[in-house]
Coordinates of C-alpha atoms in Angstrom, one line a residue:
Chain X
E1 CA 0.0 0.0 0.0
A2 CA 1.3 3.4 -1.0
Q3 CA 1.8 5.5 2.2
V4 CA 3.8 8.0 4.2
T5 CA 4.6 6.9 7.7
Q6 CA 5.6 9.0 10.6
N7 CA 7.0 8.1 14.0
P8 CA 6.2 8.7 16.8
R9 CA 2.5 9.7 16.4
Y10 CA 2.5 11.3 19.8
L11 CA 5.4 12.7 21.8
I12 CA 5.6 14.7 25.1
T13 CA 9.0 16.0 25.9
V14 CA 10.8 18.7 27.9
T15 CA 12.5 21.8 26.8
G16 CA 15.9 21.3 25.4
K17 CA 15.8 17.5 24.9
K18 CA 16.8 16.7 21.4
L19 CA 14.3 14.7 19.4
T20 CA 13.8 13.3 15.9
V21 CA 10.6 12.6 14.1
T22 CA 11.0 10.1 11.3
C23 CA 9.2 10.2 8.0
S24 CA 9.3 7.5 5.3
Q25 CA 7.5 7.0 2.0
N26 CA 7.3 4.0 -0.2
M27 CA 6.2 5.6 -3.5
N28 CA 9.7 6.5 -4.8
H29 CA 8.7 10.2 -4.7
E30 CA 11.4 12.9 -5.4
Y31 CA 9.8 15.6 -3.3
M32 CA 9.3 15.5 0.5
S33 CA 8.2 18.2 2.9
W34 CA 7.5 19.0 6.6
Y35 CA 4.6 21.1 7.8
R36 CA 3.4 22.3 11.1
Q37 CA -0.3 22.9 11.8
D38 CA -1.4 25.3 14.5
P39 CA -5.0 26.3 15.2
G40 CA -6.0 29.2 13.0
L41 CA -2.8 29.3 11.1
G42 CA -3.2 26.5 8.6
L43 CA -0.3 24.4 7.2
R44 CA 3.0 26.1 7.3
Q45 CA 6.0 24.6 5.6
I46 CA 9.1 24.0 7.7
Y47 CA 11.6 22.5 5.2
Y48 CA 11.3 20.7 1.9
S49 CA 13.5 18.5 -0.2
M50 CA 13.5 18.3 -4.0
N51 CA 15.7 15.2 -4.1
V52 CA 18.3 13.3 -2.1
E53 CA 20.9 15.7 -0.5
V54 CA 18.8 18.7 -1.7
T55 CA 16.9 20.5 1.1
D56 CA 15.7 24.1 1.4
K57 CA 13.9 26.2 4.0
G58 CA 10.2 26.7 4.0
D59 CA 8.4 29.5 5.7
V60 CA 9.1 28.6 9.4
P61 CA 12.5 26.8 9.5
E62 CA 13.8 28.3 12.8
G63 CA 14.6 25.7 15.4
Y64 CA 14.4 22.7 13.0
K65 CA 16.9 20.7 11.0
V66 CA 16.3 18.1 8.3
S67 CA 18.4 15.7 6.2
R68 CA 17.7 13.6 3.1
K69 CA 20.3 10.9 2.8
E70 CA 18.0 8.4 1.2
K71 CA 15.1 9.0 -1.2
R72 CA 12.5 7.4 1.1
N73 CA 13.4 9.0 4.4
F74 CA 13.2 12.6 5.5
P75 CA 13.6 13.0 9.3
L76 CA 12.8 16.2 11.2
I77 CA 15.2 17.1 14.0
L78 CA 14.6 19.5 16.9
E79 CA 18.0 20.0 18.5
S80 CA 16.7 22.0 21.4
P81 CA 12.9 22.0 21.5
S82 CA 11.0 24.9 23.1
P83 CA 7.3 25.2 24.1
N84 CA 6.5 27.3 21.0
Q85 CA 7.3 24.2 18.9
T86 CA 4.3 22.4 20.4
S87 CA 2.3 21.6 17.4
L88 CA 0.9 19.0 15.0
Y89 CA 3.5 18.0 12.4
F90 CA 2.8 16.5 9.0
C91 CA 5.3 15.0 6.6
A92 CA 4.3 14.9 2.9
S93 CA 5.7 13.5 -0.3
A94 CA 5.0 14.0 -4.0
L95 CA 6.4 13.1 -7.4
S96 CA 7.5 16.7 -7.7
Q97 CA 6.8 20.0 -6.0
G98 CA 4.7 21.5 -8.6
F99 CA 1.5 20.1 -10.4
S100 CA 1.7 17.0 -8.2
E101 CA -0.6 15.6 -5.6
Q102 CA 0.9 15.6 -2.1
Y103 CA 0.5 12.5 0.1
F104 CA 0.4 13.3 3.8
G105 CA 1.5 11.2 6.7
P106 CA -0.8 10.6 9.7
G107 CA 0.8 13.4 11.7
T108 CA 2.8 13.7 14.9
R109 CA 1.4 15.6 17.8
L110 CA 4.3 17.1 19.8
T111 CA 4.0 18.7 23.2
V112 CA 7.1 20.5 24.7
T113 CA 6.8 21.4 28.3
Chain K
Q1 CA 2.2 35.5 1.5
Q2 CA -0.4 32.9 2.5
P3 CA -3.4 32.9 0.2
V4 CA -6.5 34.2 1.8
Q5 CA -9.5 31.9 2.1
S6 CA -13.0 32.9 2.6
P7 CA -15.2 32.3 4.4
Q8 CA -13.3 31.1 7.4
A9 CA -16.2 28.8 8.3
V10 CA -19.5 27.8 6.9
I11 CA -22.4 25.7 8.2
L12 CA -24.7 23.9 5.8
R13 CA -27.7 21.6 5.9
E14 CA -27.3 18.4 3.8
G15 CA -28.1 19.1 0.2
E16 CA -27.1 22.7 0.2
D17 CA -24.4 24.3 -1.9
A18 CA -21.3 26.2 -0.8
V19 CA -18.5 28.1 -2.4
I20 CA -15.0 28.5 -0.9
N21 CA -12.7 31.2 -2.3
C22 CA -8.9 31.4 -2.4
S23 CA -7.1 34.6 -3.3
S24 CA -3.5 35.4 -3.7
S25 CA -1.6 38.7 -4.2
K26 CA 1.2 36.7 -6.0
A27 CA 1.2 35.4 -9.5
L28 CA 0.1 31.8 -9.4
Y29 CA 1.3 28.8 -11.3
S30 CA -1.3 26.4 -9.9
V31 CA -3.8 26.0 -7.1
H32 CA -4.2 22.8 -5.1
W33 CA -7.2 21.9 -3.0
Y34 CA -7.1 19.5 0.0
R35 CA -9.7 18.4 2.6
Q36 CA -8.8 17.5 6.2
K37 CA -11.3 15.7 8.3
H38 CA -11.1 16.1 12.1
G39 CA -8.1 14.2 13.5
E40 CA -6.9 13.1 10.1
A41 CA -4.3 14.1 7.6
P42 CA -5.1 16.4 4.6
V43 CA -6.3 14.5 1.5
F44 CA -5.8 15.8 -2.0
L45 CA -8.9 16.9 -4.0
M46 CA -7.6 18.5 -7.2
I47 CA -5.0 20.7 -8.9
L48 CA -5.8 23.5 -11.2
L49 CA -3.2 24.8 -13.6
K50 CA -2.9 28.2 -15.3
G51 CA -5.5 28.6 -18.1
G52 CA -8.7 29.0 -16.1
E53 CA -9.6 25.4 -16.2
Q54 CA -12.3 23.9 -14.2
K55 CA -12.0 20.4 -12.7
G56 CA -14.4 18.1 -10.9
H57 CA -14.3 15.5 -8.2
E58 CA -17.6 13.8 -7.3
K59 CA -19.9 16.8 -6.7
I60 CA -17.0 19.0 -5.9
S61 CA -15.6 21.2 -8.7
A62 CA -13.2 24.2 -8.8
S63 CA -12.2 27.0 -11.1
F64 CA -9.0 29.0 -11.4
N65 CA -9.2 32.6 -12.6
E66 CA -5.7 33.6 -13.5
K67 CA -6.5 37.2 -14.1
K68 CA -8.0 37.6 -10.6
Q69 CA -5.4 35.4 -9.0
Q70 CA -8.3 33.5 -7.5
S71 CA -9.7 30.0 -7.3
S72 CA -13.1 28.9 -6.1
L73 CA -14.2 25.5 -4.8
Y74 CA -17.8 24.6 -5.4
L75 CA -19.5 22.0 -3.3
T76 CA -22.9 20.9 -4.8
A77 CA -25.7 19.1 -2.9
S78 CA -23.4 18.7 0.1
Q79 CA -23.3 15.4 2.0
L80 CA -22.4 14.8 5.6
S81 CA -19.1 13.4 4.4
Y82 CA -18.1 16.8 3.1
S83 CA -17.6 18.1 6.6
G84 CA -14.0 19.1 7.3
T85 CA -11.5 21.8 6.8
Y86 CA -10.7 22.8 3.2
F87 CA -7.2 24.1 2.4
C88 CA -6.1 25.8 -0.8
G89 CA -2.4 25.8 -1.7
T90 CA -1.1 28.2 -4.2
E91 CA 2.1 27.7 -6.1
I92 CA 4.1 30.9 -6.3
L93 CA 7.6 32.0 -7.3
K94 CA 9.7 32.7 -4.2
G95 CA 13.4 33.0 -3.9
G96 CA 13.9 31.9 -7.5
S97 CA 12.0 28.6 -7.0
E98 CA 8.4 27.6 -7.1
K99 CA 6.8 27.0 -3.7
L100 CA 3.5 25.7 -2.5
V101 CA 1.9 27.9 0.2
F102 CA -1.3 26.9 2.0
G103 CA -4.1 29.1 3.3
K104 CA -5.4 29.0 6.8
G105 CA -8.4 26.8 5.8
T106 CA -12.2 27.0 5.7
K107 CA -14.1 24.9 8.1
L108 CA -17.2 23.3 6.6
T109 CA -19.8 21.7 8.7
V110 CA -22.7 19.8 7.1
N111 CA -25.6 19.0 9.3
P112 CA -28.5 16.6 8.7

């Protein structure tokens, strides 16, 4: 089954404790992206990757890192999480950035205390 | 540079029609529409490219007016299953590359 998987689905952590949210897709998609969703603000892009080893900042990249060492994986790293990073995070993949349907993962709800 | 969606929320009775608008101040290459049900991930509905085309998906259709930099989503004879938040994503040129930027969403509630 074609899908985007994220782990963990739920995470409660403390300020400053490094964490990684994994994202994997099995559709051989070139493009992958991370979004955060906050009430009333819609989906805001954090980082995206056009292909392996190619990543770029989205609209809200501060406090996040990503890497794309393999085509299927695109982990999101929070080196020193802060409470303002409490949010719902979605990973998405697509054949390409433009003119292409994005497939979203199930989401990761992160709480930073 | 998020696109502006209107209305922010709409409540319908089953069988009624609705229109959701998406406007951008930037030149658009394409407009994407997604629906997100409560507690779930967004799901793709359709993409509209430059050229003012209109596309359909079940009883949901959309148009793209390139001149007005606006897209509209039409929901006809709404069903309970149409409830959710609808997001438009506009593809714009930013920093020398094309980027997809989503609006804040329109919450649609369909009641029996």
